[in-house]
XYZ file of C-alpha atoms in Angstrom:
342
model
C 77.503 -69.925 7.317
C 78.004 -67.913 10.493
C 74.915 -66.680 12.319
C 74.752 -62.888 12.358
C 75.586 -60.954 15.494
C 72.710 -59.152 17.200
C 72.642 -55.637 18.610
C 69.783 -55.381 21.106
C 68.544 -51.830 20.546
C 65.590 -52.042 22.932
C 62.472 -49.969 22.371
C 62.976 -47.636 19.402
C 60.614 -44.739 18.708
C 60.259 -44.283 14.970
C 59.599 -41.260 12.787
C 56.005 -42.453 12.455
C 55.476 -42.012 16.188
C 55.142 -45.766 16.701
C 57.569 -47.769 18.835
C 59.327 -50.950 17.787
C 59.749 -52.920 20.999
C 62.638 -55.272 21.624
C 64.350 -54.075 18.452
C 67.153 -56.288 17.143
C 69.704 -55.236 14.541
C 71.451 -58.201 12.897
C 74.938 -57.504 11.582
C 78.176 -59.168 10.579
C 81.776 -57.967 10.727
C 84.858 -58.917 8.727
C 88.471 -58.207 9.650
C 89.747 -56.494 12.777
C 89.328 -53.017 14.132
C 92.734 -51.380 14.456
C 94.056 -49.761 17.615
C 92.937 -46.221 16.798
C 89.606 -47.437 15.365
C 90.241 -45.697 12.053
C 89.677 -48.568 9.611
C 85.914 -49.094 9.927
C 83.893 -49.418 6.714
C 80.106 -49.662 6.414
C 78.852 -51.896 3.587
C 75.074 -51.563 3.603
C 72.419 -54.034 2.485
C 70.007 -53.382 -0.424
C 66.325 -54.135 -1.037
C 65.198 -57.509 0.251
C 68.751 -58.734 0.829
C 70.731 -60.211 3.706
C 74.388 -59.563 4.488
C 75.164 -62.949 2.922
C 73.935 -61.648 -0.452
C 76.562 -58.897 -0.610
C 79.511 -60.267 1.385
C 81.068 -61.677 -1.801
C 82.416 -58.136 -2.393
C 84.428 -58.470 0.841
C 87.735 -60.304 0.628
C 91.371 -60.191 -0.456
C 91.650 -58.816 -3.970
C 88.644 -56.562 -3.453
C 88.696 -52.946 -2.302
C 86.843 -54.102 0.818
C 89.759 -56.216 1.990
C 89.291 -57.496 5.562
C 93.046 -57.796 6.041
C 93.125 -53.980 5.952
C 89.607 -52.791 6.772
C 87.109 -53.642 9.498
C 83.939 -54.070 7.462
C 80.520 -53.921 9.102
C 77.352 -55.057 7.316
C 74.207 -54.099 9.267
C 71.022 -55.702 7.927
C 68.193 -53.352 6.992
C 65.189 -53.576 9.274
C 62.516 -55.551 7.473
C 64.892 -57.996 5.750
C 64.012 -60.988 7.922
C 67.224 -61.022 9.988
C 66.910 -57.692 11.771
C 63.520 -56.873 13.300
C 60.955 -57.422 10.535
C 57.296 -58.180 9.897
C 58.203 -61.856 9.501
C 59.813 -62.220 12.942
C 57.737 -59.732 14.964
C 55.353 -60.798 17.712
C 51.594 -60.297 17.774
C 50.026 -57.717 17.577
C 52.824 -55.832 15.744
C 53.568 -58.471 13.113
C 52.714 -58.729 9.411
C 50.842 -55.690 8.129
C 50.880 -54.113 11.615
C 54.666 -53.977 11.829
C 55.851 -50.410 12.596
C 57.660 -49.381 9.434
C 61.213 -48.071 9.577
C 62.306 -45.172 7.391
C 65.899 -45.041 6.188
C 66.394 -42.334 8.826
C 65.199 -44.787 11.497
C 67.586 -47.441 10.165
C 70.718 -45.323 10.255
C 69.922 -43.950 13.709
C 70.044 -47.491 15.119
C 73.096 -48.342 13.010
C 74.855 -45.332 14.533
C 74.029 -46.699 17.985
C 75.453 -50.092 16.999
C 78.773 -48.532 16.048
C 78.975 -46.351 19.137
C 77.500 -48.542 21.872
C 78.629 -51.997 20.800
C 81.691 -51.486 18.580
C 83.109 -48.272 20.071
C 83.378 -46.575 16.667
C 82.738 -42.853 16.259
C 83.907 -42.373 12.670
C 83.984 -44.540 9.545
C 86.549 -44.393 6.775
C 83.839 -45.181 4.234
C 80.080 -45.593 4.078
C 79.048 -47.371 0.900
C 76.322 -49.474 -0.641
C 74.353 -50.443 -3.718
C 70.727 -49.450 -4.372
C 68.998 -49.145 -0.962
C 72.460 -49.650 0.504
C 73.575 -46.508 -1.330
C 70.510 -44.669 -0.048
C 71.542 -45.572 3.514
C 75.113 -44.437 2.845
C 73.797 -41.090 1.601
C 71.766 -40.743 4.827
C 74.830 -41.538 6.933
C 76.864 -38.823 5.225
C 74.109 -36.201 5.529
C 72.938 -36.990 9.054
C 76.364 -37.612 10.603
C 78.711 -35.475 8.478
C 81.476 -35.503 11.107
C 81.381 -39.305 11.284
C 81.800 -40.199 7.580
C 85.147 -39.582 5.895
C 84.246 -41.025 2.489
C 81.016 -41.896 0.732
C 80.393 -44.266 -2.179
C 76.932 -44.706 -3.689
C 76.460 -47.455 -6.292
C 73.252 -47.056 -8.298
C 71.476 -45.178 -5.508
C 70.185 -41.693 -4.743
C 69.786 -39.138 -1.977
C 66.011 -39.276 -2.367
C 63.726 -41.461 -4.415
C 62.813 -39.747 -7.682
C 59.188 -39.468 -8.891
C 59.770 -41.995 -11.687
C 61.431 -44.420 -9.275
C 58.388 -44.126 -7.008
C 56.083 -44.955 -9.922
C 58.217 -48.005 -10.773
C 57.843 -49.172 -7.175
C 54.081 -48.581 -7.280
C 53.930 -51.037 -10.168
C 55.973 -53.609 -8.267
C 53.784 -53.211 -5.176
C 50.579 -53.505 -7.228
C 51.822 -56.707 -8.843
C 52.432 -58.325 -5.467
C 49.245 -57.117 -3.788
C 47.015 -58.170 -6.703
C 47.508 -61.746 -5.537
C 44.312 -63.382 -4.292
C 45.960 -63.993 -0.908
C 46.231 -60.257 -0.233
C 42.938 -59.243 1.371
C 41.948 -56.182 3.395
C 45.503 -54.901 3.487
C 47.214 -58.115 4.594
C 48.352 -61.494 3.330
C 46.102 -64.367 4.374
C 48.191 -66.990 2.572
C 51.412 -67.374 0.613
C 51.165 -65.199 -2.544
C 53.046 -67.439 -4.974
C 51.388 -65.936 -8.057
C 52.114 -62.408 -6.858
C 55.745 -63.149 -6.053
C 56.330 -64.847 -9.404
C 54.691 -61.928 -11.213
C 56.728 -59.472 -9.150
C 59.909 -61.207 -10.259
C 58.955 -60.976 -13.926
C 58.021 -57.302 -13.700
C 61.208 -56.542 -11.797
C 63.339 -58.348 -14.396
C 62.238 -55.897 -17.076
C 63.202 -52.882 -14.973
C 66.349 -54.108 -13.241
C 68.173 -55.148 -16.392
C 68.694 -53.016 -19.485
C 67.441 -53.437 -23.023
C 71.014 -54.197 -24.114
C 71.254 -56.926 -21.478
C 68.449 -58.839 -23.162
C 69.339 -57.934 -26.747
C 72.905 -59.209 -26.302
C 71.773 -62.228 -24.259
C 73.978 -61.316 -21.312
C 71.735 -63.514 -19.155
C 73.764 -66.443 -20.495
C 76.572 -65.338 -18.142
C 74.344 -66.313 -15.217
C 74.297 -69.931 -16.371
C 70.766 -69.758 -17.777
C 69.890 -71.266 -21.141
C 66.986 -69.059 -22.258
C 65.173 -65.900 -21.220
C 62.436 -68.046 -19.666
C 65.020 -70.023 -17.732
C 66.510 -66.744 -16.513
C 63.125 -65.316 -15.449
C 62.221 -68.419 -13.473
C 65.617 -69.118 -11.955
C 66.988 -65.649 -11.254
C 63.838 -63.605 -10.663
C 60.917 -65.766 -9.638
C 63.298 -67.789 -7.476
C 64.737 -64.678 -5.854
C 61.371 -63.349 -4.693
C 59.805 -66.697 -3.793
C 62.378 -67.068 -1.011
C 61.406 -63.712 0.526
C 58.587 -62.912 2.924
C 55.922 -60.757 1.206
C 55.329 -58.494 4.230
C 59.071 -57.887 4.446
C 59.131 -56.913 0.769
C 56.266 -54.450 1.262
C 58.098 -52.914 4.229
C 61.199 -52.395 2.106
C 59.217 -50.999 -0.818
C 57.683 -48.438 1.550
C 61.067 -47.469 3.014
C 62.520 -47.106 -0.479
C 59.645 -44.968 -1.742
C 59.900 -42.640 1.262
C 63.693 -42.290 1.235
C 64.906 -38.684 1.395
C 68.003 -37.429 3.231
C 66.166 -34.197 4.106
C 62.969 -35.775 5.494
C 63.943 -35.460 9.142
C 64.126 -32.895 11.968
C 67.697 -31.925 11.024
C 66.894 -30.635 7.532
C 63.079 -30.304 7.624
C 62.712 -31.012 3.907
C 65.536 -28.721 2.723
C 67.128 -31.131 0.239
C 69.779 -28.697 -1.002
C 70.918 -27.988 2.555
C 71.162 -31.711 3.314
C 73.365 -32.322 0.261
C 75.548 -29.295 1.041
C 76.075 -30.550 4.588
C 77.871 -33.703 3.429
C 81.549 -33.330 4.260
C 82.711 -36.726 3.030
C 84.791 -37.138 -0.095
C 82.096 -38.714 -2.242
C 82.060 -40.962 -5.276
C 78.576 -41.231 -6.786
C 78.438 -44.110 -9.263
C 75.246 -44.626 -11.259
C 74.952 -47.345 -13.878
C 74.892 -46.055 -17.462
C 71.822 -48.156 -18.308
C 70.023 -48.139 -14.945
C 66.355 -47.533 -15.721
C 65.242 -46.171 -12.340
C 68.298 -44.732 -10.563
C 69.088 -42.326 -13.354
C 72.459 -40.730 -14.066
C 70.786 -37.326 -14.353
C 69.392 -37.524 -10.812
C 72.892 -38.210 -9.471
C 74.357 -35.462 -11.643
C 72.061 -32.930 -10.008
C 72.934 -34.229 -6.543
C 76.677 -34.030 -7.169
C 76.339 -30.425 -8.346
C 75.102 -29.485 -4.862
C 77.767 -31.387 -2.886
C 81.126 -30.154 -1.652
C 83.542 -32.918 -2.599
C 81.661 -35.245 -4.910
C 82.613 -36.880 -8.180
C 80.169 -38.475 -10.598
C 81.665 -41.642 -12.082
C 79.299 -43.606 -14.321
C 79.665 -47.387 -14.454
C 79.854 -48.137 -18.223
C 77.704 -51.250 -18.064
C 74.855 -52.920 -19.965
C 73.708 -54.701 -16.790
C 71.189 -52.010 -15.857
C 70.663 -51.549 -12.142
C 72.726 -54.675 -11.467
C 75.852 -52.818 -12.599
C 76.318 -51.871 -8.961
C 76.155 -55.470 -7.679
C 77.850 -57.333 -10.553
C 77.859 -60.931 -9.339
C 78.183 -62.265 -12.891
C 80.120 -59.425 -14.531
C 83.844 -59.347 -13.658
C 84.378 -56.210 -15.752
C 81.953 -54.205 -13.626
C 83.367 -55.746 -10.445
C 86.853 -54.615 -11.446
C 85.580 -51.104 -12.271
C 83.918 -50.763 -8.875
C 86.858 -52.226 -6.957
C 89.236 -49.823 -8.699
C 87.006 -46.845 -7.915
C 86.594 -47.810 -4.251
C 90.335 -48.465 -3.908
C 91.099 -44.994 -5.255
C 88.552 -43.443 -2.914
C 89.956 -45.247 0.115
C 93.474 -44.146 -0.844
C 92.433 -40.494 -1.176
C 92.447 -37.982 1.643
C 89.146 -37.983 3.523
C 86.660 -35.152 3.418
C 86.180 -32.659 6.197
C 86.856 -28.994 6.734
């Protein structure tokens, strides 16, 4: 496994008014940038994940083919590779880490492309879940810099129900006995295992469990699946990092910034990119209806529902080749279409 590249962003003032000092953005690239720098694609990381968790969608045979496209995966701040609570220095570590909004994230990502890679415009900004939220922010905040937009099971702002779901996840983790006075004083194994089990009920659909689709993951029972796929996933993450990402997710809104000052309709209307918004048919917290309302306020957007029983995981279908093929076909068509722009 290659170590990620590092963009040294220096001291970054955040929306909160705090400063993250010595900020480092970890990223990886695939393929080569062409002579006119027109083949750059952003593939953005989701909640709690590293670039290595999503790079399987990059390769020959996929829409994100590095023999044609120069694919950049910047790691979200707070994921343990980029600047995060887990790698910060005292006194700004752990619960005192200065939280990054999605706005803060994409501002530094924009600097990475300009200052280090010499890229002013991307052919596509895309991602799943929190990756899709970042892609939405890119298209709204830098409309001249994004030709195409693809959002897989994501949204332009976190809906009220989605926020309540995340409150439940946060409460499960922070109910651990090792969370005291607003910080972790030990490793919260019970909380992380409980978080995984709660998450498993929301991330996957009712049909997924009824039809025993978990067998496709190599598991032999629901209990085996909960332990292996969900408890195991969260036990390898840092709890402060997870709380930082939960906060960023809950506060995500493409209009919550000086450019749009809370005018959500204006932020959506400002997107010039040719957009493909792809919710999962059975996603329990990124709802099709939320995306439908967003698309109605955008210039060049199409709603294309992923017809999947894999719930939220429809947008990152590691174990479902049918959903992978659906997404690859959609992204290939988008990349072949004329870009947005006036």
